[in-house]
PDB file of C-alpha atoms in Angstrom:
ATOM      1  CA  MET A   1       0.000   0.000   0.000  1.00  0.00           C
ATOM      2  CA  THR A   2       1.393   3.331  -0.973  1.00  0.00           C
ATOM      3  CA  ARG A   3       1.879   6.155   1.499  1.00  0.00           C
ATOM      4  CA  LEU A   4      -0.922   8.160  -0.169  1.00  0.00           C
ATOM      5  CA  ALA A   5      -3.357   5.197   0.037  1.00  0.00           C
ATOM      6  CA  ARG A   6      -2.543   4.659   3.728  1.00  0.00           C
ATOM      7  CA  TYR A   7      -3.180   8.397   4.404  1.00  0.00           C
ATOM      8  CA  LEU A   8      -6.539   8.343   2.604  1.00  0.00           C
ATOM      9  CA  LYS A   9      -7.631   5.189   4.526  1.00  0.00           C
ATOM     10  CA  ILE A  10      -6.738   6.778   7.889  1.00  0.00           C
ATOM     11  CA  ALA A  11      -8.549  10.022   6.925  1.00  0.00           C
ATOM     12  CA  ALA A  12     -11.684   8.072   5.995  1.00  0.00           C
ATOM     13  CA  LEU A  13     -11.647   6.187   9.315  1.00  0.00           C
ATOM     14  CA  ALA A  14     -11.224   9.446  11.239  1.00  0.00           C
ATOM     15  CA  ALA A  15     -14.137  11.032   9.395  1.00  0.00           C
ATOM     16  CA  GLY A  16     -16.319   8.056  10.230  1.00  0.00           C
ATOM     17  CA  VAL A  17     -15.494   8.253  13.926  1.00  0.00           C
ATOM     18  CA  ALA A  18     -16.219  11.971  13.923  1.00  0.00           C
ATOM     19  CA  ALA A  19     -19.602  11.414  12.315  1.00  0.00           C
ATOM     20  CA  LEU A  20     -20.571   8.940  15.070  1.00  0.00           C
ATOM     21  CA  SER A  21     -19.384  11.184  17.919  1.00  0.00           C
ATOM     22  CA  PRO A  22     -21.971  13.465  19.594  1.00  0.00           C
ATOM     23  CA  MET A  23     -21.641  17.199  18.859  1.00  0.00           C
ATOM     24  CA  PRO A  24     -20.340  19.212  21.821  1.00  0.00           C
ATOM     25  CA  GLU A  25     -22.865  21.472  23.498  1.00  0.00           C
ATOM     26  CA  ALA A  26     -22.587  25.149  22.687  1.00  0.00           C
ATOM     27  CA  VAL A  27     -20.642  26.990  25.346  1.00  0.00           C
ATOM     28  CA  SER A  28     -21.810  30.480  26.161  1.00  0.00           C
ATOM     29  CA  GLY A  29     -19.134  33.034  26.760  1.00  0.00           C
ATOM     30  CA  PRO A  30     -17.742  36.398  25.755  1.00  0.00           C
ATOM     31  CA  SER A  31     -17.166  35.357  22.139  1.00  0.00           C
ATOM     32  CA  GLN A  32     -20.910  34.815  21.660  1.00  0.00           C
ATOM     33  CA  THR A  33     -22.006  38.019  23.343  1.00  0.00           C
ATOM     34  CA  MET A  34     -19.488  40.427  21.840  1.00  0.00           C
ATOM     35  CA  ASP A  35     -20.819  43.084  19.482  1.00  0.00           C
ATOM     36  CA  ALA A  36     -20.043  41.983  15.948  1.00  0.00           C
ATOM     37  CA  SER A  37     -20.418  45.508  14.537  1.00  0.00           C
ATOM     38  CA  PRO A  38     -17.435  46.617  12.487  1.00  0.00           C
ATOM     39  CA  ILE A  39     -15.048  48.988  14.251  1.00  0.00           C
ATOM     40  CA  PRO A  40     -15.106  52.393  12.513  1.00  0.00           C
ATOM     41  CA  VAL A  41     -11.859  53.385  10.853  1.00  0.00           C
ATOM     42  CA  THR A  42     -10.623  56.974  11.097  1.00  0.00           C
ATOM     43  CA  HIS A  43      -8.798  58.415   8.085  1.00  0.00           C
ATOM     44  CA  TYR A  44      -6.259  61.223   8.395  1.00  0.00           C
ATOM     45  CA  ARG A  45      -6.343  63.477   5.360  1.00  0.00           C
ATOM     46  CA  THR A  46      -5.190  66.846   4.092  1.00  0.00           C
ATOM     47  CA  ALA A  47      -6.962  69.137   1.637  1.00  0.00           C
ATOM     48  CA  LYS A  48      -5.629  72.219  -0.099  1.00  0.00           C
ATOM     49  CA  ILE A  49      -7.995  75.141   0.605  1.00  0.00           C
ATOM     50  CA  GLU A  50      -7.052  78.593  -0.703  1.00  0.00           C
ATOM     51  CA  GLY A  51      -3.539  77.246  -1.112  1.00  0.00           C
ATOM     52  CA  VAL A  52      -3.301  76.189   2.548  1.00  0.00           C
ATOM     53  CA  ASP A  53      -3.013  72.597   3.775  1.00  0.00           C
ATOM     54  CA  ILE A  54      -5.984  71.814   6.013  1.00  0.00           C
ATOM     55  CA  PHE A  55      -5.702  68.558   7.928  1.00  0.00           C
ATOM     56  CA  TYR A  56      -8.848  66.708   8.957  1.00  0.00           C
ATOM     57  CA  ARG A  57      -9.965  63.434  10.480  1.00  0.00           C
ATOM     58  CA  GLU A  58     -12.805  61.619   8.761  1.00  0.00           C
ATOM     59  CA  ALA A  59     -14.708  58.467   9.634  1.00  0.00           C
ATOM     60  CA  GLY A  60     -18.028  56.804   8.961  1.00  0.00           C
ATOM     61  CA  PRO A  61     -20.186  56.005   5.915  1.00  0.00           C
ATOM     62  CA  ALA A  62     -19.743  58.446   3.039  1.00  0.00           C
ATOM     63  CA  ASP A  63     -23.518  58.710   2.524  1.00  0.00           C
ATOM     64  CA  ALA A  64     -24.473  59.149   6.187  1.00  0.00           C
ATOM     65  CA  PRO A  65     -25.545  62.447   7.802  1.00  0.00           C
ATOM     66  CA  VAL A  66     -22.518  64.606   8.585  1.00  0.00           C
ATOM     67  CA  VAL A  67     -21.364  65.620  12.053  1.00  0.00           C
ATOM     68  CA  LEU A  68     -18.772  68.412  11.919  1.00  0.00           C
ATOM     69  CA  LEU A  69     -16.502  68.669  14.980  1.00  0.00           C
ATOM     70  CA  LEU A  70     -14.924  72.103  15.545  1.00  0.00           C
ATOM     71  CA  HIS A  71     -12.171  72.238  18.151  1.00  0.00           C
ATOM     72  CA  GLY A  72     -11.018  74.840  20.635  1.00  0.00           C
ATOM     73  CA  PHE A  73      -7.789  76.438  21.872  1.00  0.00           C
ATOM     74  CA  PRO A  74      -5.052  75.278  22.316  1.00  0.00           C
ATOM     75  CA  THR A  75      -5.856  71.872  20.921  1.00  0.00           C
ATOM     76  CA  SER A  76      -6.982  70.481  17.555  1.00  0.00           C
ATOM     77  CA  SER A  77      -9.094  67.674  16.131  1.00  0.00           C
ATOM     78  CA  HIS A  78      -7.048  65.552  18.537  1.00  0.00           C
ATOM     79  CA  MET A  79      -9.589  66.526  21.219  1.00  0.00           C
ATOM     80  CA  PHE A  80     -12.189  64.417  19.365  1.00  0.00           C
ATOM     81  CA  ARG A  81     -10.059  61.288  18.955  1.00  0.00           C
ATOM     82  CA  ASN A  82     -12.221  59.300  21.403  1.00  0.00           C
ATOM     83  CA  LEU A  83     -15.572  60.728  20.292  1.00  0.00           C
ATOM     84  CA  ILE A  84     -15.120  60.042  16.575  1.00  0.00           C
ATOM     85  CA  PRO A  85     -15.346  56.231  16.746  1.00  0.00           C
ATOM     86  CA  GLN A  86     -18.372  56.527  19.041  1.00  0.00           C
ATOM     87  CA  LEU A  87     -20.284  58.370  16.300  1.00  0.00           C
ATOM     88  CA  ALA A  88     -18.808  56.972  13.095  1.00  0.00           C
ATOM     89  CA  SER A  89     -20.868  53.791  12.965  1.00  0.00           C
ATOM     90  CA  ARG A  90     -23.930  55.906  12.099  1.00  0.00           C
ATOM     91  CA  TYR A  91     -22.571  59.240  10.883  1.00  0.00           C
ATOM     92  CA  ARG A  92     -19.950  60.690   8.601  1.00  0.00           C
ATOM     93  CA  VAL A  93     -17.729  62.522  11.054  1.00  0.00           C
ATOM     94  CA  ILE A  94     -15.381  65.312   9.919  1.00  0.00           C
ATOM     95  CA  ALA A  95     -12.985  67.013  12.341  1.00  0.00           C
ATOM     96  CA  PRO A  96     -10.611  69.621  10.827  1.00  0.00           C
ATOM     97  CA  ASP A  97      -7.639  71.482  12.294  1.00  0.00           C
ATOM     98  CA  TYR A  98      -7.556  75.257  11.778  1.00  0.00           C
ATOM     99  CA  PRO A  99      -4.376  76.776  10.353  1.00  0.00           C
ATOM    100  CA  GLY A 100      -1.865  77.169  13.161  1.00  0.00           C
ATOM    101  CA  PHE A 101      -3.318  74.191  15.031  1.00  0.00           C
ATOM    102  CA  GLY A 102      -2.714  70.469  14.947  1.00  0.00           C
ATOM    103  CA  GLN A 103      -1.477  69.117  11.633  1.00  0.00           C
ATOM    104  CA  SER A 104      -2.729  71.960   9.432  1.00  0.00           C
ATOM    105  CA  ALA A 105      -0.265  74.397   7.910  1.00  0.00           C
ATOM    106  CA  ALA A 106       0.865  77.370   9.989  1.00  0.00           C
ATOM    107  CA  PRO A 107       1.750  80.177   7.574  1.00  0.00           C
ATOM    108  CA  ASP A 108       3.637  83.242   8.805  1.00  0.00           C
ATOM    109  CA  HIS A 109       1.184  85.523  10.600  1.00  0.00           C
ATOM    110  CA  LYS A 110       2.479  88.492   8.581  1.00  0.00           C
ATOM    111  CA  LYS A 111       1.378  86.799   5.361  1.00  0.00           C
ATOM    112  CA  PHE A 112      -1.801  85.061   6.486  1.00  0.00           C
ATOM    113  CA  ALA A 113      -4.928  86.447   8.156  1.00  0.00           C
ATOM    114  CA  TYR A 114      -5.439  84.587  11.423  1.00  0.00           C
ATOM    115  CA  THR A 115      -9.036  85.654  11.948  1.00  0.00           C
ATOM    116  CA  PHE A 116     -12.221  83.837  12.782  1.00  0.00           C
ATOM    117  CA  ALA A 117     -13.826  85.108   9.580  1.00  0.00           C
ATOM    118  CA  HIS A 118     -10.976  83.557   7.596  1.00  0.00           C
ATOM    119  CA  TYR A 119     -11.253  80.304   9.524  1.00  0.00           C
ATOM    120  CA  ALA A 120     -14.970  80.125   8.740  1.00  0.00           C
ATOM    121  CA  ASP A 121     -14.218  80.700   5.047  1.00  0.00           C
ATOM    122  CA  LEU A 122     -11.606  77.939   5.059  1.00  0.00           C
ATOM    123  CA  MET A 123     -13.908  75.475   6.817  1.00  0.00           C
ATOM    124  CA  ASP A 124     -16.621  76.370   4.306  1.00  0.00           C
ATOM    125  CA  GLY A 125     -14.154  75.697   1.504  1.00  0.00           C
ATOM    126  CA  LEU A 126     -13.235  72.330   3.000  1.00  0.00           C
ATOM    127  CA  LEU A 127     -16.873  71.292   3.290  1.00  0.00           C
ATOM    128  CA  GLY A 128     -17.447  72.403  -0.294  1.00  0.00           C
ATOM    129  CA  GLN A 129     -14.524  70.319  -1.498  1.00  0.00           C
ATOM    130  CA  LEU A 130     -15.931  67.335   0.436  1.00  0.00           C
ATOM    131  CA  ASP A 131     -19.374  67.961  -1.119  1.00  0.00           C
ATOM    132  CA  VAL A 132     -21.071  68.385   2.265  1.00  0.00           C
ATOM    133  CA  LYS A 133     -24.414  70.159   1.944  1.00  0.00           C
ATOM    134  CA  SER A 134     -25.791  69.653   5.452  1.00  0.00           C
ATOM    135  CA  TYR A 135     -24.197  69.067   8.835  1.00  0.00           C
ATOM    136  CA  ALA A 136     -24.725  68.925  12.554  1.00  0.00           C
ATOM    137  CA  MET A 137     -22.048  70.918  14.360  1.00  0.00           C
ATOM    138  CA  TYR A 138     -20.260  70.152  17.616  1.00  0.00           C
ATOM    139  CA  VAL A 139     -18.728  73.471  18.682  1.00  0.00           C
ATOM    140  CA  MET A 140     -16.315  74.012  21.559  1.00  0.00           C
ATOM    141  CA  ASP A 141     -14.361  77.140  22.582  1.00  0.00           C
ATOM    142  CA  TYR A 142     -12.970  78.636  19.318  1.00  0.00           C
ATOM    143  CA  GLY A 143     -15.206  76.221  17.447  1.00  0.00           C
ATOM    144  CA  ALA A 144     -18.265  78.227  18.505  1.00  0.00           C
ATOM    145  CA  PRO A 145     -17.491  81.461  16.611  1.00  0.00           C
ATOM    146  CA  VAL A 146     -16.101  79.473  13.673  1.00  0.00           C
ATOM    147  CA  GLY A 147     -19.249  77.353  13.547  1.00  0.00           C
ATOM    148  CA  TYR A 148     -21.664  80.209  14.108  1.00  0.00           C
ATOM    149  CA  ARG A 149     -20.020  82.256  11.373  1.00  0.00           C
ATOM    150  CA  LEU A 150     -20.516  79.221   9.120  1.00  0.00           C
ATOM    151  CA  ALA A 151     -24.162  79.169  10.201  1.00  0.00           C
ATOM    152  CA  LEU A 152     -24.582  82.817   9.190  1.00  0.00           C
ATOM    153  CA  LYS A 153     -23.168  81.990   5.761  1.00  0.00           C
ATOM    154  CA  HIS A 154     -25.388  78.925   5.248  1.00  0.00           C
ATOM    155  CA  PRO A 155     -28.142  78.808   7.882  1.00  0.00           C
ATOM    156  CA  GLU A 156     -30.072  76.191   5.926  1.00  0.00           C
ATOM    157  CA  ARG A 157     -27.201  73.705   6.163  1.00  0.00           C
ATOM    158  CA  VAL A 158     -27.108  73.391   9.961  1.00  0.00           C
ATOM    159  CA  SER A 159     -29.132  70.311  10.900  1.00  0.00           C
ATOM    160  CA  ALA A 160     -28.344  70.347  14.641  1.00  0.00           C
ATOM    161  CA  LEU A 161     -26.046  71.877  17.260  1.00  0.00           C
ATOM    162  CA  ILE A 162     -24.030  70.295  20.042  1.00  0.00           C
ATOM    163  CA  ILE A 163     -22.549  73.041  22.203  1.00  0.00           C
ATOM    164  CA  GLN A 164     -19.781  72.361  24.704  1.00  0.00           C
ATOM    165  CA  ASN A 165     -18.243  75.355  26.484  1.00  0.00           C
ATOM    166  CA  GLY A 166     -18.601  77.576  23.427  1.00  0.00           C
ATOM    167  CA  ASN A 167     -19.796  81.136  23.960  1.00  0.00           C
ATOM    168  CA  ALA A 168     -22.352  83.301  22.138  1.00  0.00           C
ATOM    169  CA  TYR A 169     -23.457  85.613  24.978  1.00  0.00           C
ATOM    170  CA  GLU A 170     -21.649  88.423  26.773  1.00  0.00           C
ATOM    171  CA  GLU A 171     -22.676  86.907  30.113  1.00  0.00           C
ATOM    172  CA  GLY A 172     -20.128  84.184  29.380  1.00  0.00           C
ATOM    173  CA  LEU A 173     -17.126  86.517  29.176  1.00  0.00           C
ATOM    174  CA  LYS A 174     -16.106  86.686  32.827  1.00  0.00           C
ATOM    175  CA  LYS A 175     -12.894  87.403  34.754  1.00  0.00           C
ATOM    176  CA  PHE A 176     -10.636  85.259  32.559  1.00  0.00           C
ATOM    177  CA  TRP A 177     -11.367  87.602  29.667  1.00  0.00           C
ATOM    178  CA  ASP A 178     -10.457  90.897  31.378  1.00  0.00           C
ATOM    179  CA  PRO A 179      -6.818  91.047  30.135  1.00  0.00           C
ATOM    180  CA  ILE A 180      -7.961  89.932  26.681  1.00  0.00           C
ATOM    181  CA  LYS A 181     -10.610  92.673  26.613  1.00  0.00           C
ATOM    182  CA  ALA A 182      -7.872  95.171  27.505  1.00  0.00           C
ATOM    183  CA  TYR A 183      -5.959  93.989  24.432  1.00  0.00           C
ATOM    184  CA  TRP A 184      -9.089  94.344  22.300  1.00  0.00           C
ATOM    185  CA  ALA A 185      -9.462  97.917  23.507  1.00  0.00           C
ATOM    186  CA  ASP A 186      -6.080  99.256  22.408  1.00  0.00           C
ATOM    187  CA  GLY A 187      -4.076  96.494  20.729  1.00  0.00           C
ATOM    188  CA  SER A 188      -1.003  97.771  22.559  1.00  0.00           C
ATOM    189  CA  PRO A 189       2.292  95.840  22.655  1.00  0.00           C
ATOM    190  CA  ALA A 190       2.090  95.823  26.456  1.00  0.00           C
ATOM    191  CA  HIS A 191      -1.339  94.182  26.494  1.00  0.00           C
ATOM    192  CA  ARG A 192      -0.241  91.781  23.765  1.00  0.00           C
ATOM    193  CA  LYS A 193       2.840  90.823  25.781  1.00  0.00           C
ATOM    194  CA  ALA A 194       0.705  90.225  28.882  1.00  0.00           C
ATOM    195  CA  LEU A 195      -1.183  87.465  27.059  1.00  0.00           C
ATOM    196  CA  GLU A 196       1.905  85.384  26.330  1.00  0.00           C
ATOM    197  CA  VAL A 197       1.283  83.544  29.606  1.00  0.00           C
ATOM    198  CA  LEU A 198      -1.733  81.895  27.942  1.00  0.00           C
ATOM    199  CA  MET A 199       0.641  79.874  25.764  1.00  0.00           C
ATOM    200  CA  LYS A 200       2.825  78.685  28.662  1.00  0.00           C
ATOM    201  CA  PRO A 201       2.884  75.049  29.905  1.00  0.00           C
ATOM    202  CA  GLU A 202       1.326  75.969  33.245  1.00  0.00           C
ATOM    203  CA  THR A 203      -1.696  77.475  31.471  1.00  0.00           C
ATOM    204  CA  THR A 204      -2.080  74.461  29.195  1.00  0.00           C
ATOM    205  CA  LYS A 205      -2.024  72.211  32.250  1.00  0.00           C
ATOM    206  CA  PHE A 206      -4.550  74.481  33.983  1.00  0.00           C
ATOM    207  CA  GLN A 207      -6.967  74.154  31.073  1.00  0.00           C
ATOM    208  CA  TYR A 208      -6.877  70.372  31.326  1.00  0.00           C
ATOM    209  CA  THR A 209      -7.007  70.029  35.097  1.00  0.00           C
ATOM    210  CA  ASP A 210      -8.882  72.967  36.635  1.00  0.00           C
ATOM    211  CA  GLY A 211     -12.416  72.074  37.641  1.00  0.00           C
ATOM    212  CA  MET A 212     -12.072  68.416  36.700  1.00  0.00           C
ATOM    213  CA  SER A 213     -13.855  65.988  38.990  1.00  0.00           C
ATOM    214  CA  ASP A 214     -11.200  63.274  38.576  1.00  0.00           C
ATOM    215  CA  ILE A 215      -7.747  64.322  37.362  1.00  0.00           C
ATOM    216  CA  SER A 216      -6.684  60.682  37.087  1.00  0.00           C
ATOM    217  CA  ARG A 217      -8.870  60.523  33.978  1.00  0.00           C
ATOM    218  CA  ILE A 218      -6.850  63.215  32.204  1.00  0.00           C
ATOM    219  CA  ASP A 219      -4.267  61.767  29.837  1.00  0.00           C
ATOM    220  CA  PRO A 220      -1.085  63.853  30.340  1.00  0.00           C
ATOM    221  CA  ASP A 221      -0.216  63.249  26.689  1.00  0.00           C
ATOM    222  CA  ASN A 222      -2.882  65.858  25.855  1.00  0.00           C
ATOM    223  CA  MET A 223      -0.849  68.609  27.471  1.00  0.00           C
ATOM    224  CA  LEU A 224       2.367  67.443  25.843  1.00  0.00           C
ATOM    225  CA  HIS A 225       0.654  67.276  22.439  1.00  0.00           C
ATOM    226  CA  ASP A 226      -0.813  70.778  22.680  1.00  0.00           C
ATOM    227  CA  GLN A 227       2.227  72.405  24.246  1.00  0.00           C
ATOM    228  CA  THR A 228       4.590  70.976  21.638  1.00  0.00           C
ATOM    229  CA  LEU A 229       2.489  72.593  18.913  1.00  0.00           C
ATOM    230  CA  LEU A 230       2.154  75.869  20.820  1.00  0.00           C
ATOM    231  CA  ASP A 231       5.944  76.017  21.131  1.00  0.00           C
ATOM    232  CA  ARG A 232       6.557  75.875  17.383  1.00  0.00           C
ATOM    233  CA  PRO A 233       8.514  78.869  16.033  1.00  0.00           C
ATOM    234  CA  GLY A 234       6.116  81.645  15.087  1.00  0.00           C
ATOM    235  CA  ASN A 235       3.121  80.130  16.846  1.00  0.00           C
ATOM    236  CA  MET A 236       3.106  82.646  19.692  1.00  0.00           C
ATOM    237  CA  ASP A 237       2.272  85.452  17.260  1.00  0.00           C
ATOM    238  CA  ILE A 238      -0.388  83.323  15.576  1.00  0.00           C
ATOM    239  CA  GLN A 239      -2.152  82.768  18.880  1.00  0.00           C
ATOM    240  CA  LEU A 240      -1.836  86.409  19.940  1.00  0.00           C
ATOM    241  CA  ASP A 241      -3.364  87.517  16.626  1.00  0.00           C
ATOM    242  CA  LEU A 242      -6.284  85.183  17.288  1.00  0.00           C
ATOM    243  CA  PHE A 243      -6.782  86.454  20.835  1.00  0.00           C
ATOM    244  CA  HIS A 244      -7.042  89.943  19.426  1.00  0.00           C
ATOM    245  CA  ASP A 245      -9.422  88.910  16.670  1.00  0.00           C
ATOM    246  CA  TYR A 246     -11.674  87.035  19.083  1.00  0.00           C
ATOM    247  CA  GLY A 247     -13.038  90.470  19.904  1.00  0.00           C
ATOM    248  CA  SER A 248     -14.549  90.597  16.407  1.00  0.00           C
ATOM    249  CA  ASN A 249     -16.910  87.794  17.389  1.00  0.00           C
ATOM    250  CA  VAL A 250     -18.621  89.723  20.176  1.00  0.00           C
ATOM    251  CA  PRO A 251     -20.399  92.257  17.886  1.00  0.00           C
ATOM    252  CA  LEU A 252     -21.775  89.240  15.999  1.00  0.00           C
ATOM    253  CA  TYR A 253     -23.406  87.737  19.100  1.00  0.00           C
ATOM    254  CA  PRO A 254     -26.795  89.348  18.263  1.00  0.00           C
ATOM    255  CA  LYS A 255     -26.620  87.787  14.781  1.00  0.00           C
ATOM    256  CA  PHE A 256     -25.687  84.405  16.219  1.00  0.00           C
ATOM    257  CA  GLN A 257     -28.633  84.683  18.603  1.00  0.00           C
ATOM    258  CA  ALA A 258     -30.969  85.683  15.761  1.00  0.00           C
ATOM    259  CA  PHE A 259     -29.863  82.555  13.897  1.00  0.00           C
ATOM    260  CA  PHE A 260     -30.802  80.463  16.936  1.00  0.00           C
ATOM    261  CA  ARG A 261     -34.241  82.091  17.187  1.00  0.00           C
ATOM    262  CA  ASP A 262     -34.994  82.066  13.470  1.00  0.00           C
ATOM    263  CA  ARG A 263     -33.756  78.599  12.548  1.00  0.00           C
ATOM    264  CA  LYS A 264     -34.279  76.817  15.900  1.00  0.00           C
ATOM    265  CA  PRO A 265     -31.863  73.974  15.127  1.00  0.00           C
ATOM    266  CA  PRO A 266     -32.216  70.997  17.485  1.00  0.00           C
ATOM    267  CA  THR A 267     -29.649  71.733  20.183  1.00  0.00           C
ATOM    268  CA  LEU A 268     -27.857  69.786  22.881  1.00  0.00           C
ATOM    269  CA  ILE A 269     -25.772  71.726  25.416  1.00  0.00           C
ATOM    270  CA  VAL A 270     -23.234  69.604  27.326  1.00  0.00           C
ATOM    271  CA  TRP A 271     -21.216  72.083  29.372  1.00  0.00           C
ATOM    272  CA  GLY A 272     -18.440  71.645  31.910  1.00  0.00           C
ATOM    273  CA  LYS A 273     -19.934  73.772  34.678  1.00  0.00           C
ATOM    274  CA  ASN A 274     -16.590  74.285  36.488  1.00  0.00           C
ATOM    275  CA  ASP A 275     -14.876  75.893  33.493  1.00  0.00           C
ATOM    276  CA  PHE A 276     -13.121  79.130  34.470  1.00  0.00           C
ATOM    277  CA  ILE A 277     -12.649  80.192  30.837  1.00  0.00           C
ATOM    278  CA  PHE A 278     -16.216  79.656  29.615  1.00  0.00           C
ATOM    279  CA  PRO A 279     -18.273  79.352  32.813  1.00  0.00           C
ATOM    280  CA  ALA A 280     -21.839  78.119  33.019  1.00  0.00           C
ATOM    281  CA  ASP A 281     -22.971  81.768  32.895  1.00  0.00           C
ATOM    282  CA  GLY A 282     -22.529  81.411  29.145  1.00  0.00           C
ATOM    283  CA  ALA A 283     -24.546  78.197  28.878  1.00  0.00           C
ATOM    284  CA  ARG A 284     -27.881  79.221  30.368  1.00  0.00           C
ATOM    285  CA  PRO A 285     -28.542  82.226  28.071  1.00  0.00           C
ATOM    286  CA  TYR A 286     -28.856  79.872  25.094  1.00  0.00           C
ATOM    287  CA  LEU A 287     -32.251  78.877  26.486  1.00  0.00           C
ATOM    288  CA  ARG A 288     -33.547  82.400  25.832  1.00  0.00           C
ATOM    289  CA  ASP A 289     -33.207  81.838  22.099  1.00  0.00           C
ATOM    290  CA  LEU A 290     -33.395  78.047  22.024  1.00  0.00           C
ATOM    291  CA  PRO A 291     -36.019  77.213  24.660  1.00  0.00           C
ATOM    292  CA  ASP A 292     -36.253  73.594  23.501  1.00  0.00           C
ATOM    293  CA  ALA A 293     -32.507  72.996  23.839  1.00  0.00           C
ATOM    294  CA  GLU A 294     -31.426  70.133  26.092  1.00  0.00           C
ATOM    295  CA  LEU A 295     -29.092  71.576  28.730  1.00  0.00           C
ATOM    296  CA  HIS A 296     -26.752  69.421  30.823  1.00  0.00           C
ATOM    297  CA  LEU A 297     -24.313  71.126  33.208  1.00  0.00           C
ATOM    298  CA  ILE A 298     -21.673  68.511  33.933  1.00  0.00           C
ATOM    299  CA  ASP A 299     -19.336  68.339  36.920  1.00  0.00           C
ATOM    300  CA  THR A 300     -16.129  68.957  35.006  1.00  0.00           C
ATOM    301  CA  GLY A 301     -14.019  71.721  33.495  1.00  0.00           C
ATOM    302  CA  HIS A 302     -12.949  73.131  30.134  1.00  0.00           C
ATOM    303  CA  PHE A 303     -12.036  69.951  28.227  1.00  0.00           C
ATOM    304  CA  ALA A 304     -15.083  68.032  29.382  1.00  0.00           C
ATOM    305  CA  LEU A 305     -14.663  65.132  26.955  1.00  0.00           C
ATOM    306  CA  GLU A 306     -11.378  64.211  28.629  1.00  0.00           C
ATOM    307  CA  ASP A 307     -13.042  63.779  31.997  1.00  0.00           C
ATOM    308  CA  LYS A 308     -16.669  62.909  31.359  1.00  0.00           C
ATOM    309  CA  ALA A 309     -16.884  61.136  28.014  1.00  0.00           C
ATOM    310  CA  ASP A 310     -18.697  58.263  29.717  1.00  0.00           C
ATOM    311  CA  GLU A 311     -21.455  60.704  30.667  1.00  0.00           C
ATOM    312  CA  MET A 312     -21.411  62.875  27.552  1.00  0.00           C
ATOM    313  CA  VAL A 313     -21.205  60.299  24.775  1.00  0.00           C
ATOM    314  CA  PRO A 314     -24.525  58.617  25.640  1.00  0.00           C
ATOM    315  CA  LEU A 315     -26.188  62.052  25.722  1.00  0.00           C
ATOM    316  CA  ILE A 316     -24.694  62.965  22.352  1.00  0.00           C
ATOM    317  CA  ARG A 317     -25.581  59.674  20.711  1.00  0.00           C
ATOM    318  CA  SER A 318     -29.135  59.742  22.054  1.00  0.00           C
ATOM    319  CA  PHE A 319     -29.589  63.322  20.850  1.00  0.00           C
ATOM    320  CA  LEU A 320     -28.288  62.587  17.359  1.00  0.00           C
ATOM    321  CA  GLU A 321     -30.353  59.408  17.032  1.00  0.00           C
ATOM    322  CA  ARG A 322     -33.495  61.378  17.865  1.00  0.00           C
ATOM    323  CA  LYS A 323     -32.739  64.546  15.935  1.00  0.00           C
ATOM    324  CA  LEU A 324     -30.496  63.362  13.102  1.00  0.00           C
ATOM    325  CA  PRO A 325     -31.588  59.842  12.143  1.00  0.00           C
ATOM    326  CA  ALA A 326     -28.986  57.946  10.155  1.00  0.00           C
ATOM    327  CA  SER A 327     -30.041  57.254   6.576  1.00  0.00           C
TER     328      SER A 327
END
């Protein structure tokens, strides 16, 4: 008998034994209860808008409703790294970096207008290039005036608002803003110089830790990430230009508020109530113009997602599922 014949005979006998053996009972365990949904993949891309490289994170189905995430100072789309996969199974999520932040280009401030109007134009250009005609907006800190300026340009495109420590009312500009208001008033070198402390490591750490209910939840890599980018050559002047231009947003507050009243976009407010920079005094006035908004004051500080994502994400997902059903 050849070796091949012996192998085939043994294989046939083994198959026969297997057929006569009882099947093992199914064993319940983690492998049978795990969610089989595919894990969303985030893509890291760059688009050329007005000749400037704009970096953005994108995830989710290309034909799903869009959720636009607009970051604050001194961070970038990095602040949404944990939120993106929580939304991307149902929504197309887009999170850009403004020029001078994150992975976007940082042109010389003498040759590039670092203004909130310019940022809104660039974000509008990015959305146009991505063929986005409608979007819910998550706005935080600087993201609020950028997003609300976008809303004034295209009010019909805003399908919903998620507001997290982003101001549109003068009641929200408290003590933290006094030295910045002094710079708005005269633009003097002395008042500009006084604001350099806002780009120092101790201030970056303060933004991540002040008012937080559990500092052990704050990843220290956040501070290192942001501070490394703040310390790039030329970035100090970029940030000081933006602090000065932030004053141009305040005269637009009545227009932002008129947009809220006229369009009444579905709105969720998830606000870190212990934030010294944008205190809860700036959250409550939204209800004057958006009386149906859902307001949640959360026991945390400025970067609320770092501390309270486990509380905020379910609120955000529930809101979007009710107000922005996935197609």
